[in-house]
Short mmCIF file of C-alpha atoms in Angstrom, two decimals:
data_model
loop_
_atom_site.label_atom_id
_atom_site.label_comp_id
_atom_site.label_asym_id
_atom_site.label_seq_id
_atom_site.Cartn_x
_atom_site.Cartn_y
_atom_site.Cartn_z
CA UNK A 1269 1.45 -58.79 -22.09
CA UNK A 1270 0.52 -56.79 -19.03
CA UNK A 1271 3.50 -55.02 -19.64
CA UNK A 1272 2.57 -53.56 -23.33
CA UNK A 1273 -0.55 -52.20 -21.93
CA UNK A 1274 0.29 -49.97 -19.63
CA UNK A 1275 2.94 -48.74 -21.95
CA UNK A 1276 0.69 -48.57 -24.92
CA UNK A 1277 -1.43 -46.34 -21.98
CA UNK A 1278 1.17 -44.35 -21.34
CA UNK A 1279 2.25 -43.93 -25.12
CA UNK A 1280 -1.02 -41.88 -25.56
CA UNK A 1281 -0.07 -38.97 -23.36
CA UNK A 1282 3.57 -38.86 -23.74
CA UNK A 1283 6.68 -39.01 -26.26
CA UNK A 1284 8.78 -41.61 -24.09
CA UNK A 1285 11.04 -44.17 -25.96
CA UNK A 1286 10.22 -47.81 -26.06
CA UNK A 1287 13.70 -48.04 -24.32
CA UNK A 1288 12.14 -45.71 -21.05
CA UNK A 1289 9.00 -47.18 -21.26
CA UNK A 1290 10.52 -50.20 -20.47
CA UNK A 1291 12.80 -48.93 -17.35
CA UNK A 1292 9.24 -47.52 -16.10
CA UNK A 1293 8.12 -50.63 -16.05
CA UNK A 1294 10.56 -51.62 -13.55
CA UNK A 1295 9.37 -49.60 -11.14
CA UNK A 1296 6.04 -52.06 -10.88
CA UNK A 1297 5.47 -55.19 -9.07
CA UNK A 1298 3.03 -57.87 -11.37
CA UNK A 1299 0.47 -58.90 -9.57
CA UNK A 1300 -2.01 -62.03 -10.57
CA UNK A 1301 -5.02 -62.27 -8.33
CA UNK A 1302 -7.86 -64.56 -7.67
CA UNK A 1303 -11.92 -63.71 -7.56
CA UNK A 1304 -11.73 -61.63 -3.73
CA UNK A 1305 -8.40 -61.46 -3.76
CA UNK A 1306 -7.44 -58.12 -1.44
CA UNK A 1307 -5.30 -55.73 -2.64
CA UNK A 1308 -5.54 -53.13 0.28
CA UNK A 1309 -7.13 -53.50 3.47
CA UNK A 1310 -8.83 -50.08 5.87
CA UNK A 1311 -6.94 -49.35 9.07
CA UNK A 1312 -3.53 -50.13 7.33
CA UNK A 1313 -0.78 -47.58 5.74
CA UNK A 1314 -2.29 -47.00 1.92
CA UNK A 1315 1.39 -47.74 0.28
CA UNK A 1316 0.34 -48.91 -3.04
CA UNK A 1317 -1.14 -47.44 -6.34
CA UNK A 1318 -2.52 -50.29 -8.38
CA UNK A 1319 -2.95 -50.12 -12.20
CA UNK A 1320 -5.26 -53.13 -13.84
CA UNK A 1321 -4.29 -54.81 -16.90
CA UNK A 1322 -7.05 -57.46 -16.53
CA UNK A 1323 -9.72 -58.06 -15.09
CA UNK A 1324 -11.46 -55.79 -12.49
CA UNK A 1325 -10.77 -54.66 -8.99
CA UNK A 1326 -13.31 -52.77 -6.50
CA UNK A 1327 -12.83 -50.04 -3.75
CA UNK A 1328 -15.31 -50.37 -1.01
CA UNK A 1329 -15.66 -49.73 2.76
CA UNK A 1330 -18.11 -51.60 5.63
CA UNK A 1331 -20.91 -49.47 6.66
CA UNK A 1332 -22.24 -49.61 10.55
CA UNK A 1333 -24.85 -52.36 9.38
CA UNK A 1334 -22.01 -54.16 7.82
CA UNK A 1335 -23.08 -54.22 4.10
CA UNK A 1336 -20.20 -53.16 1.29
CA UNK A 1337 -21.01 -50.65 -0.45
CA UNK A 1338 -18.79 -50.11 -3.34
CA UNK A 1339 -17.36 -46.78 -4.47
CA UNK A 1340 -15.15 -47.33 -7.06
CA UNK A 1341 -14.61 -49.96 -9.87
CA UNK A 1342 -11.41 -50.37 -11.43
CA UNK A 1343 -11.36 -52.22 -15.27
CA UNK A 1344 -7.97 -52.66 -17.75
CA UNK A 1345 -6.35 -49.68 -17.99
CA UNK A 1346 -7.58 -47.87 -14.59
CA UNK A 1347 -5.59 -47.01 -12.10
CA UNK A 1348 -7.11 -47.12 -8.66
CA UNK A 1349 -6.21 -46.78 -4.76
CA UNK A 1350 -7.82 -44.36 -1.57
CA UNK A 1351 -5.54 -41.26 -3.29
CA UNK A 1352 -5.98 -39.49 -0.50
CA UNK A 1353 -4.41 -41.80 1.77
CA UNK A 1354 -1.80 -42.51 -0.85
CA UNK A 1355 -0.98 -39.25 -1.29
CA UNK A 1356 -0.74 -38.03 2.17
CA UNK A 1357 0.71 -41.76 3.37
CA UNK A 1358 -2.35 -42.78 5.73
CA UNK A 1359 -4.03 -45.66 6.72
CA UNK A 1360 -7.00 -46.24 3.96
CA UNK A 1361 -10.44 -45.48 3.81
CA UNK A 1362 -11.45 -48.41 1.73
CA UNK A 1363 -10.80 -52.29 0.79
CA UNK A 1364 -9.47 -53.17 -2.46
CA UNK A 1365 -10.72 -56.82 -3.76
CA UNK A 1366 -10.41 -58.25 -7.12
CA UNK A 1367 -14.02 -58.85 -8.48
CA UNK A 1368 -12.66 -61.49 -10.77
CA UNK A 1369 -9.13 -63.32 -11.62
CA UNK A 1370 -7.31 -59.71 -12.27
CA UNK A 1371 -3.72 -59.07 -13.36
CA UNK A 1372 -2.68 -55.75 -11.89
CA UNK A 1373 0.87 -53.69 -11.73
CA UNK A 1374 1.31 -52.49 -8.05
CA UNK A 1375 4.26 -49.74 -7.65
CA UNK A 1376 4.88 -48.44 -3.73
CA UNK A 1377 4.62 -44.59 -2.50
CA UNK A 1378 8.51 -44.41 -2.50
CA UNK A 1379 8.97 -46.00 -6.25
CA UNK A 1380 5.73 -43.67 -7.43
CA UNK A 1381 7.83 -40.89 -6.44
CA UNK A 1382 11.03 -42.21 -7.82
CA UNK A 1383 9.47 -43.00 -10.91
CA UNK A 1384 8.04 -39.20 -11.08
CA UNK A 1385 11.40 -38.01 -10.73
CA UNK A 1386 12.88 -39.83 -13.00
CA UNK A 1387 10.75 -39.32 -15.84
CA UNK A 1388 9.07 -35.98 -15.05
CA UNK A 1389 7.01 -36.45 -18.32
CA UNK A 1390 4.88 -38.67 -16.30
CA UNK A 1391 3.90 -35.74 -14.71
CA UNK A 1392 1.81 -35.33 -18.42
CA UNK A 1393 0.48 -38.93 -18.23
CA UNK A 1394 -0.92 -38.69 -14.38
CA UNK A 1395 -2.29 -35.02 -14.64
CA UNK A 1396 -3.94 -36.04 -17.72
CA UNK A 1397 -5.60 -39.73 -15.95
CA UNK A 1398 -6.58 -37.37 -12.55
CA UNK A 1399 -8.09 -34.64 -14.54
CA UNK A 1400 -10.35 -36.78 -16.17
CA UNK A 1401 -10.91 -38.62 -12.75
CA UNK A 1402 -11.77 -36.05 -11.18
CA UNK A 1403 -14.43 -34.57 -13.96
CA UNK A 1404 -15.49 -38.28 -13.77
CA UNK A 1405 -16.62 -37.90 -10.42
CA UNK A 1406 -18.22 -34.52 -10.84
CA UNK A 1407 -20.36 -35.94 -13.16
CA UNK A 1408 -21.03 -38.94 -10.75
CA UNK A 1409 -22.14 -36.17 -8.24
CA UNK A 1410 -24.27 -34.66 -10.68
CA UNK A 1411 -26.12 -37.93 -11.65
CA UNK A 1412 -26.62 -39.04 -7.95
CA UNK A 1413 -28.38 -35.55 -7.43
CA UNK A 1414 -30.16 -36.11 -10.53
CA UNK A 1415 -31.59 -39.15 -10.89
CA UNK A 1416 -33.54 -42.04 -8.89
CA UNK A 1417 -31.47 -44.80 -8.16
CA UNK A 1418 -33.88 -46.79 -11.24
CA UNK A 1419 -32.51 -44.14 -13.78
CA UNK A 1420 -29.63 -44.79 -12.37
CA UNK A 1421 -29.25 -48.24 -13.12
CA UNK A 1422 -30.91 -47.58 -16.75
CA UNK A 1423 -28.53 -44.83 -17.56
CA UNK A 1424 -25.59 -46.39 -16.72
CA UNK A 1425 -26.90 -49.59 -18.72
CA UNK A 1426 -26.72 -47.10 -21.60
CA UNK A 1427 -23.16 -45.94 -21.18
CA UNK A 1428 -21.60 -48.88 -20.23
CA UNK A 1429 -23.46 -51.93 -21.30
CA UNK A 1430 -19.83 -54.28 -21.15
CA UNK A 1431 -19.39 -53.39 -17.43
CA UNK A 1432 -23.27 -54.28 -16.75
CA UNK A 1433 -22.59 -57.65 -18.43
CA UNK A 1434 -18.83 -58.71 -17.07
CA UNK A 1435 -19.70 -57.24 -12.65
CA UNK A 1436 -21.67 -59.27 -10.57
CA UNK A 1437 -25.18 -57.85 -10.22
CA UNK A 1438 -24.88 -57.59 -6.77
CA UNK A 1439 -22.12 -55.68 -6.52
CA UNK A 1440 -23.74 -52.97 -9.39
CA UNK A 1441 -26.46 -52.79 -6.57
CA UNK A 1442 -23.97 -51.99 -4.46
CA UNK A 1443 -22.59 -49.19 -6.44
CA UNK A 1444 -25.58 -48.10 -7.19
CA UNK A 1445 -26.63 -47.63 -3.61
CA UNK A 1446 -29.39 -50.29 -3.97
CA UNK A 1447 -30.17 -53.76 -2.45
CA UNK A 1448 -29.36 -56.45 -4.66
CA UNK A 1449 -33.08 -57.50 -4.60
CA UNK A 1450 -34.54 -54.12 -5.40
CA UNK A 1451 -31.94 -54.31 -8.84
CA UNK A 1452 -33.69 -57.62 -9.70
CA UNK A 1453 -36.89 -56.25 -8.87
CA UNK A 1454 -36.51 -52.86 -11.48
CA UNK A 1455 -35.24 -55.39 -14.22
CA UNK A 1456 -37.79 -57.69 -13.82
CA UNK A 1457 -40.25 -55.04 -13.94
CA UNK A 1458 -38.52 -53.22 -16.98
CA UNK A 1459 -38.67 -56.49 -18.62
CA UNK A 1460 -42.42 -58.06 -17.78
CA UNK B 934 -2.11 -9.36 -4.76
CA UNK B 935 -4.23 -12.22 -6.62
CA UNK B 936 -1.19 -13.09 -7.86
CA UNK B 937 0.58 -13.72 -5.63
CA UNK B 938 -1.79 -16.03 -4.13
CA UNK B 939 -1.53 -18.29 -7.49
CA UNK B 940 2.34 -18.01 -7.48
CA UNK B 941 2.84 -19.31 -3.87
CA UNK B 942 0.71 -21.82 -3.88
CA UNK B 943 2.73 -23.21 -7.26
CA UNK B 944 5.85 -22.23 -5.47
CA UNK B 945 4.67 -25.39 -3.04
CA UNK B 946 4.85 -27.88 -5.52
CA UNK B 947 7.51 -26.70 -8.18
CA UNK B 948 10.51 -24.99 -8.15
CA UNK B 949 9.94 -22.69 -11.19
CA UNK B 950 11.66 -19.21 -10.33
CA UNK B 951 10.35 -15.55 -9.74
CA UNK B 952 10.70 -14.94 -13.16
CA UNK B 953 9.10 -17.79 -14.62
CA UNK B 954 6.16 -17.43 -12.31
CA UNK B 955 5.69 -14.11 -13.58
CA UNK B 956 5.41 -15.09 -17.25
CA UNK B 957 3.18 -18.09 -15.81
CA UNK B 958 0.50 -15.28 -14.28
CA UNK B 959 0.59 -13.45 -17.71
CA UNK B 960 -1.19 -16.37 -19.30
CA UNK B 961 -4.24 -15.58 -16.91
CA UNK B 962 -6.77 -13.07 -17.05
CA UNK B 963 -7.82 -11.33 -13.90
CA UNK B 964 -12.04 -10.90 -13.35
CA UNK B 965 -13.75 -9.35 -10.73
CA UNK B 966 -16.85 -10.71 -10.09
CA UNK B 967 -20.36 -9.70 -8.37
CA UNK B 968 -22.03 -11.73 -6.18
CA UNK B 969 -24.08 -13.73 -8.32
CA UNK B 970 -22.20 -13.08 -11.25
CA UNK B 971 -21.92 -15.97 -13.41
CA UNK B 972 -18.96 -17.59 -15.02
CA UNK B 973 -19.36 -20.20 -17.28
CA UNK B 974 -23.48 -21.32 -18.43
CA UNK B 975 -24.28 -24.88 -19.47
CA UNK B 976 -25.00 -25.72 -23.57
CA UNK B 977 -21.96 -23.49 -24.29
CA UNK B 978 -18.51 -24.76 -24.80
CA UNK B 979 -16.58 -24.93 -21.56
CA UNK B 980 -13.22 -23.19 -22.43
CA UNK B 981 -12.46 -21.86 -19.00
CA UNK B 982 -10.36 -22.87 -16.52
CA UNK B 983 -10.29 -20.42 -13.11
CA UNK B 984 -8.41 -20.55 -9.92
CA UNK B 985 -10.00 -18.29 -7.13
CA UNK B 986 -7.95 -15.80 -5.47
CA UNK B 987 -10.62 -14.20 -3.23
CA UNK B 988 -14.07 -15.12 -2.52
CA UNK B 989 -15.93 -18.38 -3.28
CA UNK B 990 -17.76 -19.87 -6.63
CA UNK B 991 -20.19 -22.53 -6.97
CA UNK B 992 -20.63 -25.62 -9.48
CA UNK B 993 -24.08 -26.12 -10.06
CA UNK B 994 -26.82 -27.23 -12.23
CA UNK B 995 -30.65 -26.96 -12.19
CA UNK B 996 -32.64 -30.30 -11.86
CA UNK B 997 -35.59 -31.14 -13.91
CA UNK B 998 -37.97 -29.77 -10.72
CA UNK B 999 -36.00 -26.04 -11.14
CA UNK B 1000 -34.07 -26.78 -8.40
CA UNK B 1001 -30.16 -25.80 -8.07
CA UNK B 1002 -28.28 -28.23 -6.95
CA UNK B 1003 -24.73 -27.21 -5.80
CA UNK B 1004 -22.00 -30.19 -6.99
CA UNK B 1005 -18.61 -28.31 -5.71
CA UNK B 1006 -17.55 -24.96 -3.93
CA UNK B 1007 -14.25 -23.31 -4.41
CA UNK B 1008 -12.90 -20.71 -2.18
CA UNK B 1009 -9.35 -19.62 -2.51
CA UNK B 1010 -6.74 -21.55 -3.66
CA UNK B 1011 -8.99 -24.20 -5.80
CA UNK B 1012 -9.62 -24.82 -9.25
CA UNK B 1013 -12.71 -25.14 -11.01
CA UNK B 1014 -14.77 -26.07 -14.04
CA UNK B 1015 -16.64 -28.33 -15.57
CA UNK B 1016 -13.06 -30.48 -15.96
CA UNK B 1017 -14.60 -33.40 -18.78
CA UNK B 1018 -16.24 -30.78 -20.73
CA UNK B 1019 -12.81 -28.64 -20.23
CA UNK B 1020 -10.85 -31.75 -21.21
CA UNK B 1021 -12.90 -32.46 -24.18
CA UNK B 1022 -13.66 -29.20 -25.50
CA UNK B 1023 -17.63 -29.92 -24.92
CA UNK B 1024 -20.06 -28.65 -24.09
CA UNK B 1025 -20.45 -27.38 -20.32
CA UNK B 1026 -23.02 -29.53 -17.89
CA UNK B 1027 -22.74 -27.03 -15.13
CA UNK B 1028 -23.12 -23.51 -14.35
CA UNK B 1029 -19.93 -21.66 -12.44
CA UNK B 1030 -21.50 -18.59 -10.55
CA UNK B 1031 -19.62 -16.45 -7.88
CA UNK B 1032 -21.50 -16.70 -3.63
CA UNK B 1033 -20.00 -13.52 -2.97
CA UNK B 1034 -17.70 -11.14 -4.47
CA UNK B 1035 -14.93 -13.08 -5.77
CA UNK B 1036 -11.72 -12.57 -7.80
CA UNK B 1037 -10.31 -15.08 -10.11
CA UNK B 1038 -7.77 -15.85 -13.00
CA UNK B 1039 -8.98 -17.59 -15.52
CA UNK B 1040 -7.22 -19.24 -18.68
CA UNK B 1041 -8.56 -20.56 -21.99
CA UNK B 1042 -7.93 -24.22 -23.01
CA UNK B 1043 -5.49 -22.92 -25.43
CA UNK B 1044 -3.49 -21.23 -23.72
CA UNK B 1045 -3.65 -23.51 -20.61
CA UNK B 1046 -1.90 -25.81 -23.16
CA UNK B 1047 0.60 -23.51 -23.92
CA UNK B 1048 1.27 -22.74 -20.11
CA UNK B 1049 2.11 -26.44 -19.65
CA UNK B 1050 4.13 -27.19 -23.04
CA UNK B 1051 5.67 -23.80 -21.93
CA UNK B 1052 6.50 -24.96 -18.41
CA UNK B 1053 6.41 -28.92 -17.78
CA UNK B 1054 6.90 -28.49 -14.68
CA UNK B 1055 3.35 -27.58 -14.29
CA UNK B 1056 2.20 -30.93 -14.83
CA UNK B 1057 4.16 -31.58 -11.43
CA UNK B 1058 1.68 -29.04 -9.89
CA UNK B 1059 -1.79 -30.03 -11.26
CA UNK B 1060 -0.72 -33.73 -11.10
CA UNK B 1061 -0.99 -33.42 -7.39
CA UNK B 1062 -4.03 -30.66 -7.61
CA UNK B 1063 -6.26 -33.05 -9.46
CA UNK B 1064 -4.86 -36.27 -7.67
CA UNK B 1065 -6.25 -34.40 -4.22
CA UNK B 1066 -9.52 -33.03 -6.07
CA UNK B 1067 -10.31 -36.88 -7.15
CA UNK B 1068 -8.70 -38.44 -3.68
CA UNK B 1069 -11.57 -36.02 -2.15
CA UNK B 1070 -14.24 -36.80 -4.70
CA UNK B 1071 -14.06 -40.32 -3.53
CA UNK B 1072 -14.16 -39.74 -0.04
CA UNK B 1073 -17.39 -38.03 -0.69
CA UNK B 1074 -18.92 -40.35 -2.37
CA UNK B 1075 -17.56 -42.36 0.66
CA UNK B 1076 -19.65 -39.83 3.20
CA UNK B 1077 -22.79 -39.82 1.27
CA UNK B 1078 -23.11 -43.65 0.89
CA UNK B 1079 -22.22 -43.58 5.01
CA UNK B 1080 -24.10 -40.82 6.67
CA UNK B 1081 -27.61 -39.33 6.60
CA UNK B 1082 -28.23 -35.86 5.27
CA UNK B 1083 -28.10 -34.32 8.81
CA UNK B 1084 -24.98 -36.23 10.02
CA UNK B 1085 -23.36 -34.71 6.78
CA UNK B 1086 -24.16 -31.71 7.63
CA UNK B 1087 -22.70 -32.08 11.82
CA UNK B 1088 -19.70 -34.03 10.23
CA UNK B 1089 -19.10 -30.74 7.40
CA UNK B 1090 -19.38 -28.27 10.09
CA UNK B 1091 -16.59 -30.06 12.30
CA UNK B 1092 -14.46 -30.48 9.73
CA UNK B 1093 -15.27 -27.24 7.58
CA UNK B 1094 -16.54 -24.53 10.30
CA UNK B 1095 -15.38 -21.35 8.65
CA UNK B 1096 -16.61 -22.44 5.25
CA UNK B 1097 -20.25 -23.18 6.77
CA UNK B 1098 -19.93 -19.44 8.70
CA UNK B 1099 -19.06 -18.19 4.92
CA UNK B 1100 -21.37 -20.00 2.83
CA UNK B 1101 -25.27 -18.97 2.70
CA UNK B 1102 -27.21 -22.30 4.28
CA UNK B 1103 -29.29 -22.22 1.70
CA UNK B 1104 -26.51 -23.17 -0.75
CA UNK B 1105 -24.90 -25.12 2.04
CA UNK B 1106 -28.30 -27.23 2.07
CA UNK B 1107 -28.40 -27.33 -1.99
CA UNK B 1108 -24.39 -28.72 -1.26
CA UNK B 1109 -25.88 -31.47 1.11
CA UNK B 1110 -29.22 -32.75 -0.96
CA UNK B 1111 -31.42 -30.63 1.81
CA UNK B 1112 -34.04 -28.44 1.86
CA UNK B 1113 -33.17 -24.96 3.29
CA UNK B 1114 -36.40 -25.94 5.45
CA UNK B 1115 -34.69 -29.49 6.73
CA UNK B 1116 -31.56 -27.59 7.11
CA UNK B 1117 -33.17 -25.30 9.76
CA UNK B 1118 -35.13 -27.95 11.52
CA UNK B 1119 -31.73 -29.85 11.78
CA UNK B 1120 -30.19 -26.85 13.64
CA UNK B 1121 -32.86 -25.95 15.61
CA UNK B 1122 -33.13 -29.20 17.39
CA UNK B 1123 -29.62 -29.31 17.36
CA UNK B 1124 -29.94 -26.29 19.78
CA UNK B 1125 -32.91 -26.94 21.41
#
């Protein structure tokens, strides 16, 4: 089952037989993991790329005062991990936790690159999922110079009213950049 | 010469030869911009992709108060455009506008599909270009939710110096969420 979906993912962006996308698959661990289960901790070698089949992960750091502060979610079909440090095979910037009971596929730096050379039409499939990242976050740039952290919250309501439902409200906050009671407190308003 | 600047830094990633890196470059159209000169407008179709050769361009857009608000630089070596509306053949939300005179290749979505059905091995190249741009875009977001304004600034001037020498501070401020005022009270009692 976890299987099918990351090859039905990877069916969208290239031609590779059901007979490949199988042997790609071997190249990933299965992972099943419980609510704040850790995936990657900061201060350690960033060695894994995760990809989430269910559920929902998060990528956060500590701040000096010692609140999370969340900079990334991860749902089914994201893949997620501090790139950077992946990429350049340092210690991460960030925590990876599951928010919920999450299935993921894990695959190491050394397999990633295996995998890559291998089937160089990946190549297609990852520049497509980073491209849009990227322009993602551009836009998430954009909107946290726009907007007050309310409009925020409203706007991204709009867009993705599942997500709003299925992560913990205090960990939207987080995201968001606000305190979990100042979230309750522009609901309760929007709502009275 | 602007060329050859695209061609070596593909040569780092791919091993496509002389030859082929020739026909690459003839997919791209060379422009010489002013400073000031503006690239790519928002409300328009974004159908421009450009790699700087020389100079430095800005990704910006103007806030509901008239304000500019910078979201990305790119001095030489970088990509940059508006990549979802590129991707999706939307719209643009940002405005692409040259800080000084600059020199750039640029490539239409259709033929930056051709390049890469044309050479695969391309996909190898931006693969790791927009897995760095996003890596980066998260440790960003990262730095803003850690630091204040004027610890961003200290912490982008030890870690970019000759880009804050190149860049005017008042687009350097617009880059960081300051005023050009806060900006110079910052580094006056810096140095005081």
């Amino acid at each position: 089952m976890s299987e099918s979906i990351l090859k039905n993912h990877i069916k969208n962006y290239t031609d590779l037989s059901e007979e490949e996308l199988t042997k790609v698959l071997s190249f990933f661990d299965c992972q099943s993991l419980k609510k704040k289960e850790t995936l990657l901790t900061t201060n350690k070698p960033c060695n894994k790329l995760f990809f989430v089949t269910k559920g929902c992960l998060q990528l956060y750091f500590i701040d000096d005062l010692g609140y999370k502060k969340t900079t990334q979610f991860a749902l089914e079909n994201w893949w997620l991990t501090d790139f950077l440090a992946f990429q350049n095979q340092k210690e991460s910037n960030f925590i990876i936790e599951a928010v919920e009971h999450s299935n993921v596929l894990s695959i190491s730096y050394a397999k990633y690159q295996e995998l890559l050379n291998t089937f160089p039409s990946l190549n297609i499939y990852f520049r497509n999922i980073y491209e849009t990242a990227y322009g993602a976050s551009l836009m998430r740039l954009k909107y946290i110079n726009s907007y007050s952290k309310e409009e925020m919250y409203f706007r991204f309501q709009e867009e993705f009213p599942e997500f709003v439902q299925r992560v913990p409200q205090y960990l939207l906050a987080s995201f968001l950049g606000l305190t979990p009671e100042y979230l309750s407190e522009i609901k309760k308003n929007r709502f009275s």
